Tab-separated table of N, CA, C and O in Angstrom:
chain	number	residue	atom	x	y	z
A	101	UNK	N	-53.865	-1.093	12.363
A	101	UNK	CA	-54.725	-1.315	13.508
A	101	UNK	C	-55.353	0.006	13.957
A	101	UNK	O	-55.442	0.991	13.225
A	102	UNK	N	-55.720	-0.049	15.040
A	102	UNK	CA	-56.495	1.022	15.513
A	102	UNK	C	-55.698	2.730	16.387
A	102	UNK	O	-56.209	3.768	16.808
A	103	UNK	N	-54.366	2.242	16.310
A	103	UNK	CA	-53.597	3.409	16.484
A	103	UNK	C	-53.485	4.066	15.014
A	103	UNK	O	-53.204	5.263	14.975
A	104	UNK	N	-53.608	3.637	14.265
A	104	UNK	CA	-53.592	4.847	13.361
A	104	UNK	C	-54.740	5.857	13.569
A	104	UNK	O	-54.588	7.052	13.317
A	105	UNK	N	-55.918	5.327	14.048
A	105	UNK	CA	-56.764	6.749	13.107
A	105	UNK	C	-57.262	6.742	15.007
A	105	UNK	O	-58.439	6.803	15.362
A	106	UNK	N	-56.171	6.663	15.908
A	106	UNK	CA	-56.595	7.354	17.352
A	106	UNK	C	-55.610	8.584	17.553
A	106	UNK	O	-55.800	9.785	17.749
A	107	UNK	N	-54.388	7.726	17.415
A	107	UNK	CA	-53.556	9.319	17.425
A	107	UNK	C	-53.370	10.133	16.663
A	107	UNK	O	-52.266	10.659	16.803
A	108	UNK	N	-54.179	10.657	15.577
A	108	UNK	CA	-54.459	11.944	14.981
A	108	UNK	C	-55.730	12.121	15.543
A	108	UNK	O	-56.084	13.235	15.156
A	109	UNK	N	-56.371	11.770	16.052
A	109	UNK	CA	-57.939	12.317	17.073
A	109	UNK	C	-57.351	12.614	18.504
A	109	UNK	O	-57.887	13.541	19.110
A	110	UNK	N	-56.280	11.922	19.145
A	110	UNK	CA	-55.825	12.168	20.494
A	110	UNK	C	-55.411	13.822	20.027
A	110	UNK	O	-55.892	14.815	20.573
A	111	UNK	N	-54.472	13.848	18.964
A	111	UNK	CA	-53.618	15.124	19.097
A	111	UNK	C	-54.374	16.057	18.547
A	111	UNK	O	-54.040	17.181	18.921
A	112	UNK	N	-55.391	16.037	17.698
A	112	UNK	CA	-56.336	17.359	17.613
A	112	UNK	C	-57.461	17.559	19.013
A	112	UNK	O	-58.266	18.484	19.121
A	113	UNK	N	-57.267	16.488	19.961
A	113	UNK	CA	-58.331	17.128	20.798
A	113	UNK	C	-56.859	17.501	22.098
A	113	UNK	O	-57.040	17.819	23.273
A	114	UNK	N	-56.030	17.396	21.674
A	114	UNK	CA	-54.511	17.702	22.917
A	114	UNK	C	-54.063	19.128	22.103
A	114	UNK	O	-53.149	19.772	22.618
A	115	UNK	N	-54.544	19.530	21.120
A	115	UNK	CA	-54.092	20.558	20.753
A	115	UNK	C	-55.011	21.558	20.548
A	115	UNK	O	-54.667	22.309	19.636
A	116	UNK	N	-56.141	21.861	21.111
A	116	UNK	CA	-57.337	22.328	21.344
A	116	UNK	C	-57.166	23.219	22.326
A	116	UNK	O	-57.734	24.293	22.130
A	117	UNK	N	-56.468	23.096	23.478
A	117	UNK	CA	-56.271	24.412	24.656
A	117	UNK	C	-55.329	25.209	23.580
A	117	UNK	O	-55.732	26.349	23.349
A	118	UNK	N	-54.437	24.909	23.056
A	118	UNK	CA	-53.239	25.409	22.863
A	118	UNK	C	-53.582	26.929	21.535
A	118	UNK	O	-53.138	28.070	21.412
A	119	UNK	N	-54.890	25.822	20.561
A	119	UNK	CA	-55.530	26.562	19.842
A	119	UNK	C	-56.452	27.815	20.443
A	119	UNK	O	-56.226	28.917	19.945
A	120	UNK	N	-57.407	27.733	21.408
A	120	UNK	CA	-57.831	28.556	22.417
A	120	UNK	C	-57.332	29.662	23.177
A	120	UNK	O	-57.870	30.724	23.490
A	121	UNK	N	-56.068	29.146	23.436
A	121	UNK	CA	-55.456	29.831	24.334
A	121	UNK	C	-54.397	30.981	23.358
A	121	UNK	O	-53.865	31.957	23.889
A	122	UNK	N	-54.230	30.629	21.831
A	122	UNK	CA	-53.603	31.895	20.900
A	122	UNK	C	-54.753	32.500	20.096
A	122	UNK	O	-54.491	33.465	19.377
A	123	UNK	N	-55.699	32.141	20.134
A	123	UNK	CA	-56.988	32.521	19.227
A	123	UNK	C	-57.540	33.427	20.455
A	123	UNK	O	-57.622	34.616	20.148
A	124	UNK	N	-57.929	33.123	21.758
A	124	UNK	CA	-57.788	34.186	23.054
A	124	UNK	C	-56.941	35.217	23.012
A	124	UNK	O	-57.441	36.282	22.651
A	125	UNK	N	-55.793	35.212	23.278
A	125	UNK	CA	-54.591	36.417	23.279
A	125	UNK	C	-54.654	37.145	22.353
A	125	UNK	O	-53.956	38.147	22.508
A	126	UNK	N	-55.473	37.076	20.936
A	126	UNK	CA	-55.230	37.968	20.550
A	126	UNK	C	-55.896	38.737	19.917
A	126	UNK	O	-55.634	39.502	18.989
A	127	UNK	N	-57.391	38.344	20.833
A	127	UNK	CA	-58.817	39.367	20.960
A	127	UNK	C	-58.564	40.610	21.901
A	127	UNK	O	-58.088	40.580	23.036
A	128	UNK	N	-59.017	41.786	21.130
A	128	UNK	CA	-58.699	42.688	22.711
A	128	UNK	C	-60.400	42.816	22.974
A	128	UNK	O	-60.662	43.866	23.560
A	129	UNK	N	-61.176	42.275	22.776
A	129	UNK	CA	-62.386	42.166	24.145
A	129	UNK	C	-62.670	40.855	24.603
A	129	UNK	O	-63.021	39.835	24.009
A	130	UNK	N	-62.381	41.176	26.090
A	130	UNK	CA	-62.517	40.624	26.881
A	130	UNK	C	-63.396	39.593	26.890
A	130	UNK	O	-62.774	38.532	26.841
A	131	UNK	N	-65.003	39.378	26.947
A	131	UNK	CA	-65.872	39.238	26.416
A	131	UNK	C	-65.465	38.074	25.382
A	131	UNK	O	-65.535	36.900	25.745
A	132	UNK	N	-65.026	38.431	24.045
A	132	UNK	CA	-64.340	37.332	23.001
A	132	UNK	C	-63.522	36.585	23.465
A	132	UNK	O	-63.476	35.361	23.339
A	133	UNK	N	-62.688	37.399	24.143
A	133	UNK	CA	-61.768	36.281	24.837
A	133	UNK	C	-61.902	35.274	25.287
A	133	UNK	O	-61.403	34.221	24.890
A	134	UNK	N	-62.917	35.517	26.598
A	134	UNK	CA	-63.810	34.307	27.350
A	134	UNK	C	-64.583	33.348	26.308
A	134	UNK	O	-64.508	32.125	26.188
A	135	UNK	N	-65.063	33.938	25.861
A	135	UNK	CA	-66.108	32.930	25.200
A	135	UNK	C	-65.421	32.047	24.265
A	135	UNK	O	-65.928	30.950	24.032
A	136	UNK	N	-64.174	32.435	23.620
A	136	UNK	CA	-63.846	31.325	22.781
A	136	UNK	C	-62.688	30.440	23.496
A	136	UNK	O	-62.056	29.706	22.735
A	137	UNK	N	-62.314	30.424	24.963
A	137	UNK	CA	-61.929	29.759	26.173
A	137	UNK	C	-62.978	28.766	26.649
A	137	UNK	O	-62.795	27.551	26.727
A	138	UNK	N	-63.908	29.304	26.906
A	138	UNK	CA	-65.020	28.181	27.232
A	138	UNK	C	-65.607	27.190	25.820
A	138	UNK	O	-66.007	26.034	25.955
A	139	UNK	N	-65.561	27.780	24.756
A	139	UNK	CA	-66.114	27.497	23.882
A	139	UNK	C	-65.238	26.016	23.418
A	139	UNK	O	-65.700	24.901	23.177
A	140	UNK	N	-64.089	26.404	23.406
A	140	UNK	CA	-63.105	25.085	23.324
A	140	UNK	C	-62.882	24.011	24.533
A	140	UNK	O	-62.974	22.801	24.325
A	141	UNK	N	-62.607	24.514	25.708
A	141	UNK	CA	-63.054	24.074	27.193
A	141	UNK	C	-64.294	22.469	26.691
A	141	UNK	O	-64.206	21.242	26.642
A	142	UNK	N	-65.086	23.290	26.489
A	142	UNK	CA	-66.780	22.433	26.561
A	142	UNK	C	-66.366	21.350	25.551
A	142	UNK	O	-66.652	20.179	25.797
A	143	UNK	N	-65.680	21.694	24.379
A	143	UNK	CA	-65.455	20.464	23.180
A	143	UNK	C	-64.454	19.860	23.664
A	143	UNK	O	-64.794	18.683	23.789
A	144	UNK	N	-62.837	20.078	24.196
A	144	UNK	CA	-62.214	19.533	24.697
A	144	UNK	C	-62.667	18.911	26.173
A	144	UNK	O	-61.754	18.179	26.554
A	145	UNK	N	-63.597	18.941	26.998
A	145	UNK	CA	-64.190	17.882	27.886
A	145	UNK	C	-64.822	17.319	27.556
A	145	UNK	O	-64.952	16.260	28.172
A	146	UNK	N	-65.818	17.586	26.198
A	146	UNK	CA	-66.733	16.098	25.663
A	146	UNK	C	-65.610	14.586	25.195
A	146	UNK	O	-65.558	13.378	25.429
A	147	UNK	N	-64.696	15.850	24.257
A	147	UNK	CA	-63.605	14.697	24.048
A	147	UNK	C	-62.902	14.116	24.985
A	147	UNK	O	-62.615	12.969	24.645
A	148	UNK	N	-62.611	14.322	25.726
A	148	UNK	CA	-61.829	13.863	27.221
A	148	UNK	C	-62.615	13.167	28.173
A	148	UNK	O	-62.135	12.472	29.069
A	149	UNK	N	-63.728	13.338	27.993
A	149	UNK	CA	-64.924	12.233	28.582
A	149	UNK	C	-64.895	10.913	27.858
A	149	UNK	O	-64.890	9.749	28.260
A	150	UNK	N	-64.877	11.528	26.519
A	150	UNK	CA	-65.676	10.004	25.202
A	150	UNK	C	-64.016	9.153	25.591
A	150	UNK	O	-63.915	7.977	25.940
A	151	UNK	N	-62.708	10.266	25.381
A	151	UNK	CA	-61.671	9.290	24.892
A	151	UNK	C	-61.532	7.854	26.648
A	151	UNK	O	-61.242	6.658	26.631
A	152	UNK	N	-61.971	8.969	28.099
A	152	UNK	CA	-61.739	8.080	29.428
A	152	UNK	C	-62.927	6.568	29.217
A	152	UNK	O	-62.645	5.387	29.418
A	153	UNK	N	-63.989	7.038	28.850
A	153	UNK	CA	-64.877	6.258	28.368
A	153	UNK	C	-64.669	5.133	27.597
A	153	UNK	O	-65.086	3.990	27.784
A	154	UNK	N	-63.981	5.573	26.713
A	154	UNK	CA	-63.119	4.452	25.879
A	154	UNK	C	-62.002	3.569	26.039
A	154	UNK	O	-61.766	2.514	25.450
A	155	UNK	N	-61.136	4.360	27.222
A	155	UNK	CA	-60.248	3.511	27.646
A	155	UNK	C	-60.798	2.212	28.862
A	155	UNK	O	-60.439	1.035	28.877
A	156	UNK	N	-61.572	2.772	29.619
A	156	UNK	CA	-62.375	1.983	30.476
A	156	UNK	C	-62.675	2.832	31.863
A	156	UNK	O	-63.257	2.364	32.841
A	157	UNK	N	-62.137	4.233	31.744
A	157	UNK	CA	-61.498	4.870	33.531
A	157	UNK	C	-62.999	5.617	34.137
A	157	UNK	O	-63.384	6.051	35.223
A	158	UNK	N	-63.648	5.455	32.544
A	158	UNK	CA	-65.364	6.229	33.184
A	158	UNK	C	-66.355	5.367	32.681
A	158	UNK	O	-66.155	4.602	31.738
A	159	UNK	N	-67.492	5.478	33.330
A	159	UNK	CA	-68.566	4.829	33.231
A	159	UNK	C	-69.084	5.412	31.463
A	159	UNK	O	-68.773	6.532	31.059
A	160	UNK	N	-69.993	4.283	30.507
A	160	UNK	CA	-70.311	4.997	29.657
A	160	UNK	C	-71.671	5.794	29.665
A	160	UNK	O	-72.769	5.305	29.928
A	161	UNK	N	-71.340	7.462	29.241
A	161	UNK	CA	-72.241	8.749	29.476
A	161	UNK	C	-73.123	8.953	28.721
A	161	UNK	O	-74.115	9.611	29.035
A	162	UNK	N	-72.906	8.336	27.365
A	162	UNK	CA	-74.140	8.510	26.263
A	162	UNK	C	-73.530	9.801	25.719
A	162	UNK	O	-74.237	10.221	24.803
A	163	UNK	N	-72.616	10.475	25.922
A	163	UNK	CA	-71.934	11.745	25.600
A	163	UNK	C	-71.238	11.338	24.016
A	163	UNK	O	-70.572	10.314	23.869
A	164	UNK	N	-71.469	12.157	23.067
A	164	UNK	CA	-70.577	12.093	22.002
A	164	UNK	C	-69.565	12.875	21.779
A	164	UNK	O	-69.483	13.987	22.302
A	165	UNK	N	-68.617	12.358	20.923
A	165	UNK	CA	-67.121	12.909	20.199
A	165	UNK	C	-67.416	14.179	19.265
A	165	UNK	O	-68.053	14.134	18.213
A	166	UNK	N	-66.828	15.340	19.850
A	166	UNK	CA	-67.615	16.132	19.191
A	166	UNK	C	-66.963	16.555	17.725
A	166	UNK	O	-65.763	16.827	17.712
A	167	UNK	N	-67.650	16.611	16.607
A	167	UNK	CA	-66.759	16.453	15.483
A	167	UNK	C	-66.405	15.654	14.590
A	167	UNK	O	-65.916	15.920	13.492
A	168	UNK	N	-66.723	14.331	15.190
A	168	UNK	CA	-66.511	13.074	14.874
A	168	UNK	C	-67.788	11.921	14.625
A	168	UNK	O	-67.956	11.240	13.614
A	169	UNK	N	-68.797	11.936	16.140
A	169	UNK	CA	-69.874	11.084	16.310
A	169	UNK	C	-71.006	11.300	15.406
A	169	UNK	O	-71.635	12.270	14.985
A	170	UNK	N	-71.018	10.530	15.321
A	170	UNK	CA	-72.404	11.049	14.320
A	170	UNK	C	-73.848	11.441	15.293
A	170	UNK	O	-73.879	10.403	15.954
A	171	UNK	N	-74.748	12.060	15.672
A	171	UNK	CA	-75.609	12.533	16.199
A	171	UNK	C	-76.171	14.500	15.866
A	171	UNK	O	-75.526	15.541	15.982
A	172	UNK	N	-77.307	14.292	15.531
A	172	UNK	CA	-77.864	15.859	14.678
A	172	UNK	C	-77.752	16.684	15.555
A	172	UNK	O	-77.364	17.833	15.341
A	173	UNK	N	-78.078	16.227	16.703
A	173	UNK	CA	-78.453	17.675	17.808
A	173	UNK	C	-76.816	17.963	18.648
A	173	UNK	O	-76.636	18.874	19.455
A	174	UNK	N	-76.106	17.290	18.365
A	174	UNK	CA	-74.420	17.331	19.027
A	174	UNK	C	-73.441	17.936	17.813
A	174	UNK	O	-72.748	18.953	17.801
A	175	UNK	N	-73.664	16.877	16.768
A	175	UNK	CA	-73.095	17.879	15.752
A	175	UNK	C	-73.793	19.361	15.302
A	175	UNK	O	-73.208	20.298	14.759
A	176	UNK	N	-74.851	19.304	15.591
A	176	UNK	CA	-75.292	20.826	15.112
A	176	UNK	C	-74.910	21.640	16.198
A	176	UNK	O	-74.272	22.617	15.808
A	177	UNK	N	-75.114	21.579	17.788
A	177	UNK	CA	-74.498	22.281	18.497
A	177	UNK	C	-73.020	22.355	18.070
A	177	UNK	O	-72.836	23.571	18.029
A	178	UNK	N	-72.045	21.860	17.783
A	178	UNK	CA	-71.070	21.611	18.099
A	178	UNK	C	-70.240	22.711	16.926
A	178	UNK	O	-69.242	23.419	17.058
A	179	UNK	N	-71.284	22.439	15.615
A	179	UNK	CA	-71.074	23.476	14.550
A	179	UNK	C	-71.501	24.984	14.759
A	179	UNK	O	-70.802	25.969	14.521
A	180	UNK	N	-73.140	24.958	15.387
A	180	UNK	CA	-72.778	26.295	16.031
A	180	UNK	C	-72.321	27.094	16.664
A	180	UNK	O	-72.710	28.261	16.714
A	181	UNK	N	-71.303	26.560	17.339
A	181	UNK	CA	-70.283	27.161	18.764
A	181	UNK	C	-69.138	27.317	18.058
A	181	UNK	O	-68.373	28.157	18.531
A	182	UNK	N	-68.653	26.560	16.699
A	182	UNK	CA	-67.627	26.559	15.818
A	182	UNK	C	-68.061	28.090	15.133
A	182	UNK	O	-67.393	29.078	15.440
A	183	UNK	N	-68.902	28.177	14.449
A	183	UNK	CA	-69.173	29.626	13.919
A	183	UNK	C	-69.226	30.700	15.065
A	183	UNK	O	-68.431	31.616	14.853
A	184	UNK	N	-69.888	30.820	16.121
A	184	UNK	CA	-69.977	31.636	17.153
A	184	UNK	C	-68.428	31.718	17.467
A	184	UNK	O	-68.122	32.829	17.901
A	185	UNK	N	-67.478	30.920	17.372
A	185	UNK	CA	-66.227	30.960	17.823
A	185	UNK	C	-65.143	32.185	16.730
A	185	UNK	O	-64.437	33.141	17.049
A	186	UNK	N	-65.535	31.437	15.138
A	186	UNK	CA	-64.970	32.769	14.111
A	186	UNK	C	-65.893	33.867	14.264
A	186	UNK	O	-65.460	35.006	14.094
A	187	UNK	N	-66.846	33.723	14.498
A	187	UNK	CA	-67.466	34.948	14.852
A	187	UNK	C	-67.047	35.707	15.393
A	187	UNK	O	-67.156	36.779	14.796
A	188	UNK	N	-66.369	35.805	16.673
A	188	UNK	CA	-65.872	35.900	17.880
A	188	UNK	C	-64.564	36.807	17.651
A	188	UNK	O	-64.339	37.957	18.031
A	189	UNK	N	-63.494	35.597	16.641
A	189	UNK	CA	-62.456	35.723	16.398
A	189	UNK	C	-62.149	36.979	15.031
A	189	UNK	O	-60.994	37.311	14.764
A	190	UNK	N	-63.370	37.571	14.269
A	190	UNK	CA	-63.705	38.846	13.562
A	190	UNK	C	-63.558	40.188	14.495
A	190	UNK	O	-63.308	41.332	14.117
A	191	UNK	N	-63.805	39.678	15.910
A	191	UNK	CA	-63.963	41.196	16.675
A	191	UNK	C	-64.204	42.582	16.039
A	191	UNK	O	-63.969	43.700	16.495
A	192	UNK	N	-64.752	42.190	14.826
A	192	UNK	CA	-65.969	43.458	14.215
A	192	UNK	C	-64.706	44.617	13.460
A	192	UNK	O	-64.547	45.756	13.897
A	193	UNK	N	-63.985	44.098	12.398
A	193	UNK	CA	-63.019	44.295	12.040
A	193	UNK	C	-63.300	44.378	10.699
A	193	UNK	O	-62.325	44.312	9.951
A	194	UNK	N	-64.697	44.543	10.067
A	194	UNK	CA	-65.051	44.363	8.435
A	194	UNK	C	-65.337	45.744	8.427
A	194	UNK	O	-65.699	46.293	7.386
């Protein structure tokens, strides 16, 4: 049924601060730090919108799953904030 292929999407978007928050700690600029905090922030509230949306607790936003939905201009943002993020996470170390 449909718990299979929700709770491996629940727990990669529940394990998204956790990813943020050690990929953060262990930039030393500041600057990197933030940005790949917000950067996960913004994807973990699209997902946390789509999943309330889905249960019934929010109105529906027209907002997509980021990663998942199919749409060009969401998935392409969504891929460029993914590179800007390893980007980030290089802190100019080549």
């Amino acid at each position: 049924s449909g718990i299979y292929g929700t709770v491996p999407v629940a727990l990669l978007f529940s394990s998204m601060p956790f990813l943020a928050i050690s990929l953060a700690a262990k930039q030393q600029n500041r600057f990197n730090s933030l940005f790949i905090l917000l950067a996960f922030f913004m994807i973990s509230c699209q997902g946390l919108v789509h999943i309330f949306v889905n249960v019934g607790v929010l109105p529906p936003t027209g907002l997509t799953l980021p990663l998942f939905s199919y749409g060009g201009s969401s998935l392409m943002s969504t891929m460029i904030t993914a590179g800007l993020v390893i980007s980030a996470t290089k802190d100019g170390k080549e």
